[in-house]
Tab-separated table of C-alpha atoms and ligand atoms in Angstrom:
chain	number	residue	atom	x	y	z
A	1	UNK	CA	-4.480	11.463	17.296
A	2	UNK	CA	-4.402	12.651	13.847
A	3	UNK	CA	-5.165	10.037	11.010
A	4	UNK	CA	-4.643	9.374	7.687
A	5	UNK	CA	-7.503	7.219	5.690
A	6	UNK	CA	-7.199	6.076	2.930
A	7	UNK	CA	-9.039	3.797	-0.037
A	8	UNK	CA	-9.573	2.737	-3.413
A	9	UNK	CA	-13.340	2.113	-5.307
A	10	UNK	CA	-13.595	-0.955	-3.151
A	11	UNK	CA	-14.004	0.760	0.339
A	12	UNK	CA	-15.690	4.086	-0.305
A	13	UNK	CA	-18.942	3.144	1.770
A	14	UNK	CA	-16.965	1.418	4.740
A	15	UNK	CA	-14.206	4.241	4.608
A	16	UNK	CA	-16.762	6.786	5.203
A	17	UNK	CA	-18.214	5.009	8.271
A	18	UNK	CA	-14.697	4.423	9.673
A	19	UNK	CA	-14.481	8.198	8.925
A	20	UNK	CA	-17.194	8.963	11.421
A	21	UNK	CA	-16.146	6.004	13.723
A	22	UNK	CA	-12.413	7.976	14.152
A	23	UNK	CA	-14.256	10.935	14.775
A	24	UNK	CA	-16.586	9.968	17.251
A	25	UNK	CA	-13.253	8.527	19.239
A	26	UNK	CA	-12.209	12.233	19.006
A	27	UNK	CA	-9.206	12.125	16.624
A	28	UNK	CA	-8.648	14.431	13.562
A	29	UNK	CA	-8.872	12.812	10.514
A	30	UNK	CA	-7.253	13.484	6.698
A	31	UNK	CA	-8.920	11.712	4.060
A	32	UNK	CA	-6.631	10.547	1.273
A	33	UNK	CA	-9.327	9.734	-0.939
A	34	UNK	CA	-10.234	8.537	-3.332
A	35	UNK	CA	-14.020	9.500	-3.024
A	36	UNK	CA	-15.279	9.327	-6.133
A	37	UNK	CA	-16.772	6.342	-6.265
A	38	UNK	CA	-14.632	6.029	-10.010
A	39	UNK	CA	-12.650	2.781	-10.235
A	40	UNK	CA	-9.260	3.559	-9.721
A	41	UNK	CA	-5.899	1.980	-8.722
A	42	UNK	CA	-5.113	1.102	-4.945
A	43	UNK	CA	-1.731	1.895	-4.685
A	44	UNK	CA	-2.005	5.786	-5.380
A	45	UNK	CA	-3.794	5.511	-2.378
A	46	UNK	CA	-1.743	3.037	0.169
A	47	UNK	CA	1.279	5.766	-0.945
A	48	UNK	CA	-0.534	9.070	-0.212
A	49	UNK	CA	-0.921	7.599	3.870
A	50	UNK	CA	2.262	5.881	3.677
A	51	UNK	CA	4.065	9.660	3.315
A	52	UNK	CA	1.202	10.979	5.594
A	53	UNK	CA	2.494	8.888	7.895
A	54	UNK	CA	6.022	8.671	7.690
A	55	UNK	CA	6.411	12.618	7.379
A	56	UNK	CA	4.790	12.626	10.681
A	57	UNK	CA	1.486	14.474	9.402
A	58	UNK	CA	-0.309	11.546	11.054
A	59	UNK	CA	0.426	9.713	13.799
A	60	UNK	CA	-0.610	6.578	11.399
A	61	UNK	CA	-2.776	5.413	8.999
A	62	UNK	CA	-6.103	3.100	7.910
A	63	UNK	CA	-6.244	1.697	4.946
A	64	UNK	CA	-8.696	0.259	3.278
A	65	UNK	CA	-9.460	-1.678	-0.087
A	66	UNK	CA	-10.744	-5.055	-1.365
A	67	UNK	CA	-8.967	-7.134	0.961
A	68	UNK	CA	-6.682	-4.687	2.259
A	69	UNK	CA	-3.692	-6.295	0.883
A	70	UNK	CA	-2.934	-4.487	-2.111
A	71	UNK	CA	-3.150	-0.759	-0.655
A	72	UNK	CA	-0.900	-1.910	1.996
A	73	UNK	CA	1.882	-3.901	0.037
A	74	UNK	CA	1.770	-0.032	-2.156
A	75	UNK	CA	1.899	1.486	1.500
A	76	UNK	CA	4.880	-1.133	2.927
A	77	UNK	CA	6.766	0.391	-0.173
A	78	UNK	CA	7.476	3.980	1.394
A	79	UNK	CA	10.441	3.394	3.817
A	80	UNK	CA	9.358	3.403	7.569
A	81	UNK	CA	5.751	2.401	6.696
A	82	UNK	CA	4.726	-0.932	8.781
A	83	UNK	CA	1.381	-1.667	7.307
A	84	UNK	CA	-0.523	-4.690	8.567
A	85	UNK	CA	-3.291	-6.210	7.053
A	86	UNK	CA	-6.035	-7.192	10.044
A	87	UNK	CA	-9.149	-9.202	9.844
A	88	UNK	CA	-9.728	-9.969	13.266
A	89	UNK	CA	-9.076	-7.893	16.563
A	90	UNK	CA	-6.072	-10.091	17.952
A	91	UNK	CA	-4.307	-9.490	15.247
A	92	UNK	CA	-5.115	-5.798	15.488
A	93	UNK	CA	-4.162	-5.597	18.948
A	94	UNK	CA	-0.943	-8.012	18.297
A	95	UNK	CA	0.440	-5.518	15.223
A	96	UNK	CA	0.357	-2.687	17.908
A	97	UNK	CA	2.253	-3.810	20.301
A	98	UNK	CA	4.695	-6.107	18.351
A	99	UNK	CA	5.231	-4.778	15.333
A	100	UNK	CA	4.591	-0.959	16.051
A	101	UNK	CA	2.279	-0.912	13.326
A	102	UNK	CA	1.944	2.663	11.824
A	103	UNK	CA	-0.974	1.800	9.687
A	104	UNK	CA	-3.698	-0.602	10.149
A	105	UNK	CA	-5.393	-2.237	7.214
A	106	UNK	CA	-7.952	-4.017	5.918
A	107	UNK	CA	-10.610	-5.457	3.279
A	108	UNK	CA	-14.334	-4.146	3.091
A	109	UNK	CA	-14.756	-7.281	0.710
A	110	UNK	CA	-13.855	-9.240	3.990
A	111	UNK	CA	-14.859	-7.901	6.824
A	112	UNK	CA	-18.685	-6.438	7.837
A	113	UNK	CA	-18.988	-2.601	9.175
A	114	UNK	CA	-18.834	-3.356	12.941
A	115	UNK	CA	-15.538	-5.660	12.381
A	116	UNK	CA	-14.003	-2.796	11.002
A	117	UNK	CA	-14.765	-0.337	13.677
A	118	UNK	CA	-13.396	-3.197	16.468
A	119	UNK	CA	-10.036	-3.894	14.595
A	120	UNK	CA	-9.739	-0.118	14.304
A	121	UNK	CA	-10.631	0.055	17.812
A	122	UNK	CA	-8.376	-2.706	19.154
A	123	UNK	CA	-5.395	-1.365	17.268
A	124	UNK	CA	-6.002	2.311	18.440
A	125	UNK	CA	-6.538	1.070	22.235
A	126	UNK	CA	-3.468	-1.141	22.042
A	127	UNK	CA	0.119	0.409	23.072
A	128	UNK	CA	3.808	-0.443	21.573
A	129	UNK	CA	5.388	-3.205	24.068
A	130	UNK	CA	9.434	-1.875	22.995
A	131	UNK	CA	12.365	-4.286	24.449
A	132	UNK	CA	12.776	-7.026	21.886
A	133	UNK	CA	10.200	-5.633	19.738
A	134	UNK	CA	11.841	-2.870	18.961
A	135	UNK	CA	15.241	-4.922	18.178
A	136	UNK	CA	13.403	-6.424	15.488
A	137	UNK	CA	11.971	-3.310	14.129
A	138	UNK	CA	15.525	-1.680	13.779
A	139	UNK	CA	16.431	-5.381	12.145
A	140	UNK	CA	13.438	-4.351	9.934
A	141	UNK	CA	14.859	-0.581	9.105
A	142	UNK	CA	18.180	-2.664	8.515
A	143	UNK	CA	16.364	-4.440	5.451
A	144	UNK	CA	14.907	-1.153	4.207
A	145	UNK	CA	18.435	0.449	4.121
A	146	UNK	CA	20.057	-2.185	2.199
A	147	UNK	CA	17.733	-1.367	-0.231
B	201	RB5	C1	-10.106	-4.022	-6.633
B	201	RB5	O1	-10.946	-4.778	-7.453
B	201	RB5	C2	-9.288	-4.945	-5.723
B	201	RB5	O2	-8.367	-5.660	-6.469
B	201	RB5	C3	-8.624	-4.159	-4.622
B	201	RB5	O3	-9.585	-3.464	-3.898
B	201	RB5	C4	-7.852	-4.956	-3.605
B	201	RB5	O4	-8.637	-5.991	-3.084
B	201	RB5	C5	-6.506	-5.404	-3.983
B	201	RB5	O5	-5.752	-5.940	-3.151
């Protein structure tokens, strides 16, 4: 699959191990940045995979900051983007097949390096369940168009 990763001054270490992780699985990966290692503000970063994403660049996205929830409330903000914040591997499974999830994220002030690769793992493995899943998503696309 390709991949979008992306991250603010909070997550450069664990981004670049989930880097290798993806690639190890075999997909192609585009990092978003930021790589610096300079503070700098999350949602720059939650937008840039958002697009990635919803242009169809990537098949979806990781995010990554301080608790993940910051880059993906700036990465819920471009329409079509379903970011969900994981910190555990059912819920990483769960946004997959519920929620169609197009970008998984997630907090390297929360969880340790091997917790990341699972949840990253579960979420990749897992597989859209449709039916009355999707009914809700279009109820979801519904919201976004009223605007
Ligand atoms: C940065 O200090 C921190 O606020 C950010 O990484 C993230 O946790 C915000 O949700």
């Amino acid at each position: 699959m390709k991949i979008a990763i992306g991250n603010d001054h909070a997550a450069g270490a664990l981004k670049a191990v989930i880097v290798d992780y993806l690639k190890e699985l075999g997909h192609e990966v585009t990092d978003l940045g930021a790589n610096d290692g300079e503070m700098c503000d999350y949602p720059e970063y939650g937008e840039r995979v958002g697009r990635a994403v919803v242009s169809g660049e990537a098949d979806c996205g990781v995010l990554i900051c301080g608790t993940g929830v910051g880059i993906s409330i700036a990465a819920n903000k471009v329409p079509g983007v379903r970011a969900a914040v994981c910190s555990e591997t059912a819920t990483a499974r769960l946004v997959k097949q519920h929620n169609n999830a197009n970008i998984i994220a997630f907090g390297a002030r929360i969880v340790g390096t091997e917790l990341a690769k699972d949840i990253v793992k579960a979420y990749l493995d897992a597989e859209f369940l449709g039916g009355r899943h999707q009914v809700r998503i279009d109820k979801i696309r519904e919201i976004e168009a009223r605007g």
